[in-house]
Amino acid sequence: MVSIKPMMILIILGLCLILECGKAELPRFEHPIKPDGSLSLLVVGDWGRRGLFNQSQVAAQMGKMGEEADVDFIVSTGDNFYDDGLTGINDPAFEESFTNVYLSPSLQKQWYIVLGNHDYRGDVLAQLDPILTQKDKRWFCMRSYVLNTDVAEFFFLDTTPFSDKYFSDPDHTYDWRGILPREEYLSNLLKDLDTALKQSTSNWKIVIGHHTIRSGGYHGNTVELENRLLPILQVTTSDN
Ligand SMILES: *[C@@H]1O[C@H](CO)[C@@H](O)[C@H](O)[C@H]1NC(C)=O
């Protein structure tokens, strides 16, 4: 029996060599550009309020802008459902805050979505569940992924787990399934982003996440992103 353990370790090591363990890559997707070589998109974040708090008015203006600019897709930077994300895949907030709010014809495009901190306060896996895409085919939400187009490459990044304050927030509970152990998640994510940025040959590399790295706004800078994300972006820039 004693010899089984080293044997298993050897087998696992062997498997790792074959499968290249730890070389997980960000999932990649493609979106076509217009025949004239252009790409047009709208970006919105902090929105899901069942049409209230002027969400419906903003949606109507997005509809007008979307038509004028003939948008190809819409990006959501997270906080998709206030205050506490979705309770599950059958939470009516999905229809009340998304499907039934963004009604303009120009907004009936693909939405590329990431999570915000408020989304982590609900059933986080619900927003990532492909069943939502069956309910509304515009919905596409993953934690982190790459979207390639012939004009620009977009790197969607799950920024919430970087922020220490959510891990010591006495007032709310967060759904950290899929995130723990946290440090392993963050370092893998940064490594995968770094690799993807370095591999990219696109003229425009656009990194999208919920939290600002630097901001003069109410929330200010996100120090964890300044420390850990910004250096990756800067190195990538000076490399090229
Ligand atoms: C909606 O927008 C109007 C006009 O800007 C503003 O007066 C009102 O306070 C807003 N309502 C809410 C709930 O934010």
PDB file of C-alpha atoms and ligand atoms in Angstrom:
ATOM      1  CA  MET A   1       0.000   0.000   0.000  1.00  0.00           C
ATOM      2  CA  VAL A   2       2.908   2.320   0.790  1.00  0.00           C
ATOM      3  CA  SER A   3       4.019   2.414  -2.822  1.00  0.00           C
ATOM      4  CA  ILE A   4       0.626   3.474  -4.149  1.00  0.00           C
ATOM      5  CA  LYS A   5       0.926   7.101  -3.182  1.00  0.00           C
ATOM      6  CA  PRO A   6       4.144   7.897  -5.060  1.00  0.00           C
ATOM      7  CA  MET A   7       2.727   5.928  -7.973  1.00  0.00           C
ATOM      8  CA  MET A   8      -0.401   8.076  -8.055  1.00  0.00           C
ATOM      9  CA  ILE A   9       1.655  11.237  -7.855  1.00  0.00           C
ATOM     10  CA  LEU A  10       3.708  10.059 -10.817  1.00  0.00           C
ATOM     11  CA  ILE A  11       0.558   9.292 -12.779  1.00  0.00           C
ATOM     12  CA  ILE A  12      -0.914  12.688 -11.956  1.00  0.00           C
ATOM     13  CA  LEU A  13       2.349  14.390 -12.909  1.00  0.00           C
ATOM     14  CA  GLY A  14       2.282  12.445 -16.173  1.00  0.00           C
ATOM     15  CA  LEU A  15      -1.272  13.534 -16.830  1.00  0.00           C
ATOM     16  CA  CYS A  16      -0.267  17.101 -16.088  1.00  0.00           C
ATOM     17  CA  LEU A  17       2.474  16.946 -18.693  1.00  0.00           C
ATOM     18  CA  ILE A  18       0.021  15.607 -21.239  1.00  0.00           C
ATOM     19  CA  LEU A  19      -2.795  18.006 -20.372  1.00  0.00           C
ATOM     20  CA  GLU A  20      -0.449  20.904 -19.607  1.00  0.00           C
ATOM     21  CA  CYS A  21      -1.891  21.481 -16.140  1.00  0.00           C
ATOM     22  CA  GLY A  22      -2.283  25.062 -15.093  1.00  0.00           C
ATOM     23  CA  LYS A  23      -2.161  26.286 -18.658  1.00  0.00           C
ATOM     24  CA  ALA A  24      -5.836  27.104 -18.536  1.00  0.00           C
ATOM     25  CA  GLU A  25      -6.704  29.750 -21.047  1.00  0.00           C
ATOM     26  CA  LEU A  26      -9.466  32.276 -21.005  1.00  0.00           C
ATOM     27  CA  PRO A  27     -12.404  31.103 -23.119  1.00  0.00           C
ATOM     28  CA  ARG A  28     -12.382  32.826 -26.513  1.00  0.00           C
ATOM     29  CA  PHE A  29     -15.236  34.015 -28.691  1.00  0.00           C
ATOM     30  CA  GLU A  30     -15.556  35.827 -31.999  1.00  0.00           C
ATOM     31  CA  HIS A  31     -17.913  38.552 -33.104  1.00  0.00           C
ATOM     32  CA  PRO A  32     -18.110  39.652 -36.740  1.00  0.00           C
ATOM     33  CA  ILE A  33     -17.605  43.280 -37.702  1.00  0.00           C
ATOM     34  CA  LYS A  34     -19.593  45.179 -40.318  1.00  0.00           C
ATOM     35  CA  PRO A  35     -18.839  44.683 -44.020  1.00  0.00           C
ATOM     36  CA  ASP A  36     -17.364  48.213 -44.101  1.00  0.00           C
ATOM     37  CA  GLY A  37     -14.778  47.158 -41.492  1.00  0.00           C
ATOM     38  CA  SER A  38     -16.299  49.083 -38.599  1.00  0.00           C
ATOM     39  CA  LEU A  39     -17.546  48.026 -35.206  1.00  0.00           C
ATOM     40  CA  SER A  40     -19.956  49.862 -32.968  1.00  0.00           C
ATOM     41  CA  LEU A  41     -21.017  49.066 -29.428  1.00  0.00           C
ATOM     42  CA  LEU A  42     -22.735  50.441 -26.357  1.00  0.00           C
ATOM     43  CA  VAL A  43     -21.458  49.943 -22.813  1.00  0.00           C
ATOM     44  CA  VAL A  44     -23.716  50.008 -19.772  1.00  0.00           C
ATOM     45  CA  GLY A  45     -23.237  48.986 -16.151  1.00  0.00           C
ATOM     46  CA  ASP A  46     -25.021  49.205 -12.786  1.00  0.00           C
ATOM     47  CA  TRP A  47     -28.464  48.768 -14.251  1.00  0.00           C
ATOM     48  CA  GLY A  48     -30.894  46.078 -13.056  1.00  0.00           C
ATOM     49  CA  ARG A  49     -33.607  47.916 -11.158  1.00  0.00           C
ATOM     50  CA  ARG A  50     -36.829  46.558 -12.664  1.00  0.00           C
ATOM     51  CA  GLY A  51     -37.041  49.674 -14.824  1.00  0.00           C
ATOM     52  CA  LEU A  52     -37.027  51.998 -11.817  1.00  0.00           C
ATOM     53  CA  PHE A  53     -34.396  54.587 -10.870  1.00  0.00           C
ATOM     54  CA  ASN A  54     -34.598  55.804 -14.476  1.00  0.00           C
ATOM     55  CA  GLN A  55     -33.389  52.474 -15.852  1.00  0.00           C
ATOM     56  CA  SER A  56     -36.222  52.508 -18.411  1.00  0.00           C
ATOM     57  CA  GLN A  57     -35.413  56.059 -19.470  1.00  0.00           C
ATOM     58  CA  VAL A  58     -31.768  55.168 -19.943  1.00  0.00           C
ATOM     59  CA  ALA A  59     -32.833  52.066 -21.873  1.00  0.00           C
ATOM     60  CA  ALA A  60     -34.947  54.213 -24.202  1.00  0.00           C
ATOM     61  CA  GLN A  61     -31.993  56.541 -24.872  1.00  0.00           C
ATOM     62  CA  MET A  62     -29.757  53.543 -25.445  1.00  0.00           C
ATOM     63  CA  GLY A  63     -32.294  52.375 -27.988  1.00  0.00           C
ATOM     64  CA  LYS A  64     -32.043  55.681 -29.881  1.00  0.00           C
ATOM     65  CA  MET A  65     -28.245  55.747 -29.721  1.00  0.00           C
ATOM     66  CA  GLY A  66     -28.122  52.087 -30.648  1.00  0.00           C
ATOM     67  CA  GLU A  67     -30.119  52.767 -33.779  1.00  0.00           C
ATOM     68  CA  GLU A  68     -28.110  55.848 -34.729  1.00  0.00           C
ATOM     69  CA  ALA A  69     -24.789  54.062 -34.272  1.00  0.00           C
ATOM     70  CA  ASP A  70     -26.121  50.756 -35.636  1.00  0.00           C
ATOM     71  CA  VAL A  71     -24.498  48.891 -32.754  1.00  0.00           C
ATOM     72  CA  ASP A  72     -23.131  45.411 -33.251  1.00  0.00           C
ATOM     73  CA  PHE A  73     -23.316  44.400 -29.611  1.00  0.00           C
ATOM     74  CA  ILE A  74     -23.783  45.732 -26.090  1.00  0.00           C
ATOM     75  CA  VAL A  75     -21.343  45.331 -23.199  1.00  0.00           C
ATOM     76  CA  SER A  76     -22.469  45.167 -19.581  1.00  0.00           C
ATOM     77  CA  THR A  77     -19.822  45.924 -16.978  1.00  0.00           C
ATOM     78  CA  GLY A  78     -21.777  44.266 -14.163  1.00  0.00           C
ATOM     79  CA  ASP A  79     -24.052  45.001 -11.241  1.00  0.00           C
ATOM     80  CA  ASN A  80     -26.642  43.483 -13.512  1.00  0.00           C
ATOM     81  CA  PHE A  81     -29.251  42.995 -10.793  1.00  0.00           C
ATOM     82  CA  TYR A  82     -29.671  45.214  -7.728  1.00  0.00           C
ATOM     83  CA  ASP A  83     -29.397  44.889  -4.838  1.00  0.00           C
ATOM     84  CA  ASP A  84     -28.394  41.281  -4.435  1.00  0.00           C
ATOM     85  CA  GLY A  85     -27.963  39.666  -7.856  1.00  0.00           C
ATOM     86  CA  LEU A  86     -30.377  36.915  -8.853  1.00  0.00           C
ATOM     87  CA  THR A  87     -31.875  34.533  -6.291  1.00  0.00           C
ATOM     88  CA  GLY A  88     -31.655  31.716  -8.853  1.00  0.00           C
ATOM     89  CA  ILE A  89     -32.262  30.899 -12.514  1.00  0.00           C
ATOM     90  CA  ASN A  90     -36.002  31.454 -12.074  1.00  0.00           C
ATOM     91  CA  ASP A  91     -35.744  34.865 -10.410  1.00  0.00           C
ATOM     92  CA  PRO A  92     -38.294  37.074 -12.232  1.00  0.00           C
ATOM     93  CA  ALA A  93     -35.791  39.952 -11.929  1.00  0.00           C
ATOM     94  CA  PHE A  94     -34.144  38.515 -15.028  1.00  0.00           C
ATOM     95  CA  GLU A  95     -37.165  39.432 -17.136  1.00  0.00           C
ATOM     96  CA  GLU A  96     -38.155  42.476 -15.078  1.00  0.00           C
ATOM     97  CA  SER A  97     -34.713  44.078 -15.169  1.00  0.00           C
ATOM     98  CA  PHE A  98     -33.362  42.839 -18.509  1.00  0.00           C
ATOM     99  CA  THR A  99     -35.697  41.240 -21.041  1.00  0.00           C
ATOM    100  CA  ASN A 100     -38.634  43.587 -20.425  1.00  0.00           C
ATOM    101  CA  VAL A 101     -36.533  46.761 -20.095  1.00  0.00           C
ATOM    102  CA  TYR A 102     -34.219  46.746 -23.124  1.00  0.00           C
ATOM    103  CA  LEU A 103     -37.033  46.578 -25.650  1.00  0.00           C
ATOM    104  CA  SER A 104     -35.742  48.809 -28.463  1.00  0.00           C
ATOM    105  CA  PRO A 105     -35.097  47.016 -31.752  1.00  0.00           C
ATOM    106  CA  SER A 106     -31.483  48.261 -31.799  1.00  0.00           C
ATOM    107  CA  LEU A 107     -30.818  46.563 -28.455  1.00  0.00           C
ATOM    108  CA  GLN A 108     -31.888  43.142 -29.695  1.00  0.00           C
ATOM    109  CA  LYS A 109     -28.235  42.265 -30.199  1.00  0.00           C
ATOM    110  CA  GLN A 110     -25.762  40.095 -28.370  1.00  0.00           C
ATOM    111  CA  TRP A 111     -24.980  41.351 -24.869  1.00  0.00           C
ATOM    112  CA  TYR A 112     -21.518  40.512 -23.505  1.00  0.00           C
ATOM    113  CA  ILE A 113     -21.735  40.635 -19.741  1.00  0.00           C
ATOM    114  CA  VAL A 114     -19.477  40.397 -16.695  1.00  0.00           C
ATOM    115  CA  LEU A 115     -20.341  40.282 -13.005  1.00  0.00           C
ATOM    116  CA  GLY A 116     -20.237  43.138 -10.490  1.00  0.00           C
ATOM    117  CA  ASN A 117     -20.016  42.984  -6.714  1.00  0.00           C
ATOM    118  CA  HIS A 118     -23.805  43.150  -6.319  1.00  0.00           C
ATOM    119  CA  ASP A 119     -24.145  40.091  -8.550  1.00  0.00           C
ATOM    120  CA  TYR A 120     -21.970  38.159  -6.100  1.00  0.00           C
ATOM    121  CA  ARG A 121     -24.502  38.903  -3.375  1.00  0.00           C
ATOM    122  CA  GLY A 122     -26.997  36.559  -4.988  1.00  0.00           C
ATOM    123  CA  ASP A 123     -26.766  33.128  -6.609  1.00  0.00           C
ATOM    124  CA  VAL A 124     -23.746  33.903  -8.737  1.00  0.00           C
ATOM    125  CA  LEU A 125     -23.942  30.656 -10.677  1.00  0.00           C
ATOM    126  CA  ALA A 126     -27.445  31.573 -11.869  1.00  0.00           C
ATOM    127  CA  GLN A 127     -26.138  34.489 -13.943  1.00  0.00           C
ATOM    128  CA  LEU A 128     -23.523  32.201 -15.457  1.00  0.00           C
ATOM    129  CA  ASP A 129     -26.064  29.501 -16.280  1.00  0.00           C
ATOM    130  CA  PRO A 130     -26.677  28.950 -20.019  1.00  0.00           C
ATOM    131  CA  ILE A 131     -30.361  28.520 -19.163  1.00  0.00           C
ATOM    132  CA  LEU A 132     -30.605  32.324 -19.055  1.00  0.00           C
ATOM    133  CA  THR A 133     -29.443  32.410 -22.669  1.00  0.00           C
ATOM    134  CA  GLN A 134     -32.319  30.067 -23.469  1.00  0.00           C
ATOM    135  CA  LYS A 135     -34.708  32.500 -21.786  1.00  0.00           C
ATOM    136  CA  ASP A 136     -33.234  35.481 -23.637  1.00  0.00           C
ATOM    137  CA  LYS A 137     -30.762  34.770 -26.399  1.00  0.00           C
ATOM    138  CA  ARG A 138     -29.066  38.163 -25.979  1.00  0.00           C
ATOM    139  CA  TRP A 139     -27.664  37.110 -22.587  1.00  0.00           C
ATOM    140  CA  PHE A 140     -24.038  35.988 -22.512  1.00  0.00           C
ATOM    141  CA  CYS A 141     -22.303  36.133 -19.146  1.00  0.00           C
ATOM    142  CA  MET A 142     -19.071  34.546 -17.999  1.00  0.00           C
ATOM    143  CA  ARG A 143     -16.611  35.526 -15.285  1.00  0.00           C
ATOM    144  CA  SER A 144     -13.668  36.183 -17.598  1.00  0.00           C
ATOM    145  CA  TYR A 145     -13.268  35.684 -21.339  1.00  0.00           C
ATOM    146  CA  VAL A 146     -11.828  37.076 -24.537  1.00  0.00           C
ATOM    147  CA  LEU A 147     -13.941  38.440 -27.347  1.00  0.00           C
ATOM    148  CA  ASN A 148     -12.112  38.849 -30.605  1.00  0.00           C
ATOM    149  CA  THR A 149     -13.251  41.025 -33.486  1.00  0.00           C
ATOM    150  CA  ASP A 150     -11.318  42.167 -36.550  1.00  0.00           C
ATOM    151  CA  VAL A 151     -11.249  45.708 -35.134  1.00  0.00           C
ATOM    152  CA  ALA A 152     -10.457  45.179 -31.446  1.00  0.00           C
ATOM    153  CA  GLU A 153      -9.956  42.427 -28.914  1.00  0.00           C
ATOM    154  CA  PHE A 154     -11.921  42.647 -25.674  1.00  0.00           C
ATOM    155  CA  PHE A 155     -10.740  41.046 -22.441  1.00  0.00           C
ATOM    156  CA  PHE A 156     -13.539  40.649 -19.925  1.00  0.00           C
ATOM    157  CA  LEU A 157     -12.232  40.364 -16.394  1.00  0.00           C
ATOM    158  CA  ASP A 158     -13.907  39.292 -13.160  1.00  0.00           C
ATOM    159  CA  THR A 159     -12.739  42.121 -10.880  1.00  0.00           C
ATOM    160  CA  THR A 160     -14.896  41.595  -7.759  1.00  0.00           C
ATOM    161  CA  PRO A 161     -12.740  38.865  -6.162  1.00  0.00           C
ATOM    162  CA  PHE A 162      -9.728  41.220  -6.219  1.00  0.00           C
ATOM    163  CA  SER A 163     -11.248  43.571  -3.697  1.00  0.00           C
ATOM    164  CA  ASP A 164     -10.474  42.746  -0.048  1.00  0.00           C
ATOM    165  CA  LYS A 165     -13.452  44.640   1.294  1.00  0.00           C
ATOM    166  CA  TYR A 166     -16.005  42.123   0.021  1.00  0.00           C
ATOM    167  CA  PHE A 167     -14.253  39.383   1.953  1.00  0.00           C
ATOM    168  CA  SER A 168     -14.662  41.232   5.228  1.00  0.00           C
ATOM    169  CA  ASP A 169     -18.053  42.852   4.643  1.00  0.00           C
ATOM    170  CA  PRO A 170     -20.127  42.227   7.776  1.00  0.00           C
ATOM    171  CA  ASP A 171     -23.364  43.445   6.167  1.00  0.00           C
ATOM    172  CA  HIS A 172     -23.657  41.165   3.153  1.00  0.00           C
ATOM    173  CA  THR A 173     -22.978  37.606   2.139  1.00  0.00           C
ATOM    174  CA  TYR A 174     -21.184  36.846  -1.104  1.00  0.00           C
ATOM    175  CA  ASP A 175     -21.399  33.719  -3.206  1.00  0.00           C
ATOM    176  CA  TRP A 176     -17.756  32.766  -3.618  1.00  0.00           C
ATOM    177  CA  ARG A 177     -18.408  29.397  -5.233  1.00  0.00           C
ATOM    178  CA  GLY A 178     -15.810  28.893  -7.937  1.00  0.00           C
ATOM    179  CA  ILE A 179     -13.494  31.572  -6.492  1.00  0.00           C
ATOM    180  CA  LEU A 180     -11.863  29.802  -3.542  1.00  0.00           C
ATOM    181  CA  PRO A 181      -9.066  29.413  -2.767  1.00  0.00           C
ATOM    182  CA  ARG A 182      -9.030  33.077  -3.632  1.00  0.00           C
ATOM    183  CA  GLU A 183      -5.308  33.666  -4.138  1.00  0.00           C
ATOM    184  CA  GLU A 184      -5.082  30.747  -6.546  1.00  0.00           C
ATOM    185  CA  TYR A 185      -8.062  32.088  -8.493  1.00  0.00           C
ATOM    186  CA  LEU A 186      -6.577  35.591  -8.727  1.00  0.00           C
ATOM    187  CA  SER A 187      -3.078  34.552  -9.704  1.00  0.00           C
ATOM    188  CA  ASN A 188      -4.377  32.144 -12.370  1.00  0.00           C
ATOM    189  CA  LEU A 189      -6.679  34.824 -13.718  1.00  0.00           C
ATOM    190  CA  LEU A 190      -3.874  37.398 -13.941  1.00  0.00           C
ATOM    191  CA  LYS A 191      -1.594  34.848 -15.586  1.00  0.00           C
ATOM    192  CA  ASP A 192      -4.268  33.937 -18.138  1.00  0.00           C
ATOM    193  CA  LEU A 193      -4.976  37.596 -18.876  1.00  0.00           C
ATOM    194  CA  ASP A 194      -1.273  38.342 -19.252  1.00  0.00           C
ATOM    195  CA  THR A 195      -0.898  35.437 -21.676  1.00  0.00           C
ATOM    196  CA  ALA A 196      -3.951  36.464 -23.676  1.00  0.00           C
ATOM    197  CA  LEU A 197      -2.780  40.091 -23.916  1.00  0.00           C
ATOM    198  CA  LYS A 198       0.683  39.055 -25.016  1.00  0.00           C
ATOM    199  CA  GLN A 199      -0.717  36.678 -27.634  1.00  0.00           C
ATOM    200  CA  SER A 200      -3.059  39.286 -29.031  1.00  0.00           C
ATOM    201  CA  THR A 201      -2.045  40.906 -32.295  1.00  0.00           C
ATOM    202  CA  SER A 202      -4.986  43.304 -32.269  1.00  0.00           C
ATOM    203  CA  ASN A 203      -4.320  47.032 -32.616  1.00  0.00           C
ATOM    204  CA  TRP A 204      -6.881  47.691 -29.897  1.00  0.00           C
ATOM    205  CA  LYS A 205      -6.880  45.657 -26.717  1.00  0.00           C
ATOM    206  CA  ILE A 206      -9.694  46.665 -24.421  1.00  0.00           C
ATOM    207  CA  VAL A 207      -9.868  45.259 -20.893  1.00  0.00           C
ATOM    208  CA  ILE A 208     -13.329  45.384 -19.357  1.00  0.00           C
ATOM    209  CA  GLY A 209     -14.259  44.870 -15.730  1.00  0.00           C
ATOM    210  CA  HIS A 210     -16.667  46.148 -13.118  1.00  0.00           C
ATOM    211  CA  HIS A 211     -14.235  48.040 -10.897  1.00  0.00           C
ATOM    212  CA  THR A 212     -12.239  51.058 -11.965  1.00  0.00           C
ATOM    213  CA  ILE A 213      -8.466  50.881 -11.587  1.00  0.00           C
ATOM    214  CA  ARG A 214      -8.312  54.650 -11.117  1.00  0.00           C
ATOM    215  CA  SER A 215     -11.262  56.953 -10.797  1.00  0.00           C
ATOM    216  CA  GLY A 216     -12.077  60.443  -9.634  1.00  0.00           C
ATOM    217  CA  GLY A 217     -15.598  59.233  -8.894  1.00  0.00           C
ATOM    218  CA  TYR A 218     -17.237  58.299  -5.622  1.00  0.00           C
ATOM    219  CA  HIS A 219     -15.626  54.854  -5.308  1.00  0.00           C
ATOM    220  CA  GLY A 220     -12.167  56.149  -6.196  1.00  0.00           C
ATOM    221  CA  ASN A 221      -9.287  53.860  -7.091  1.00  0.00           C
ATOM    222  CA  THR A 222      -9.311  50.114  -6.554  1.00  0.00           C
ATOM    223  CA  VAL A 223      -5.987  49.648  -4.845  1.00  0.00           C
ATOM    224  CA  GLU A 224      -5.844  45.879  -5.467  1.00  0.00           C
ATOM    225  CA  LEU A 225      -6.242  46.496  -9.206  1.00  0.00           C
ATOM    226  CA  GLU A 226      -3.658  49.278  -9.158  1.00  0.00           C
ATOM    227  CA  ASN A 227      -1.242  46.867  -7.527  1.00  0.00           C
ATOM    228  CA  ARG A 228      -1.930  43.719  -9.494  1.00  0.00           C
ATOM    229  CA  LEU A 229      -3.738  44.488 -12.757  1.00  0.00           C
ATOM    230  CA  LEU A 230      -2.208  47.778 -13.816  1.00  0.00           C
ATOM    231  CA  PRO A 231       1.370  46.415 -14.030  1.00  0.00           C
ATOM    232  CA  ILE A 232       0.177  43.720 -16.453  1.00  0.00           C
ATOM    233  CA  LEU A 233      -1.473  46.310 -18.673  1.00  0.00           C
ATOM    234  CA  GLN A 234       1.593  48.559 -18.566  1.00  0.00           C
ATOM    235  CA  VAL A 235       4.064  45.786 -19.373  1.00  0.00           C
ATOM    236  CA  THR A 236       1.907  44.708 -22.283  1.00  0.00           C
ATOM    237  CA  THR A 237       1.836  48.262 -23.627  1.00  0.00           C
ATOM    238  CA  SER A 238       5.597  48.792 -23.447  1.00  0.00           C
ATOM    239  CA  ASP A 239       6.245  45.354 -24.984  1.00  0.00           C
ATOM    240  CA  ASN A 240       4.593  46.349 -28.211  1.00  0.00           C
TER     241      ASN A 240
HETATM  242  C1  LIG B   1     -35.046  60.190 -12.712  1.00  0.00           C
HETATM  243  O1  LIG B   1     -34.576  61.260 -13.505  1.00  0.00           O
HETATM  244  C2  LIG B   1     -35.147  62.508 -13.185  1.00  0.00           C
HETATM  245  C3  LIG B   1     -34.691  63.510 -14.233  1.00  0.00           C
HETATM  246  O2  LIG B   1     -33.283  63.557 -14.303  1.00  0.00           O
HETATM  247  C4  LIG B   1     -34.755  62.899 -11.781  1.00  0.00           C
HETATM  248  O3  LIG B   1     -35.330  64.125 -11.439  1.00  0.00           O
HETATM  249  C5  LIG B   1     -35.228  61.808 -10.828  1.00  0.00           C
HETATM  250  O4  LIG B   1     -34.760  62.093  -9.533  1.00  0.00           O
HETATM  251  C6  LIG B   1     -34.748  60.445 -11.262  1.00  0.00           C
HETATM  252  N1  LIG B   1     -35.388  59.439 -10.427  1.00  0.00           N
HETATM  253  C7  LIG B   1     -34.706  58.572  -9.702  1.00  0.00           C
HETATM  254  C8  LIG B   1     -35.511  57.620  -8.870  1.00  0.00           C
HETATM  255  O5  LIG B   1     -33.487  58.521  -9.687  1.00  0.00           O
END
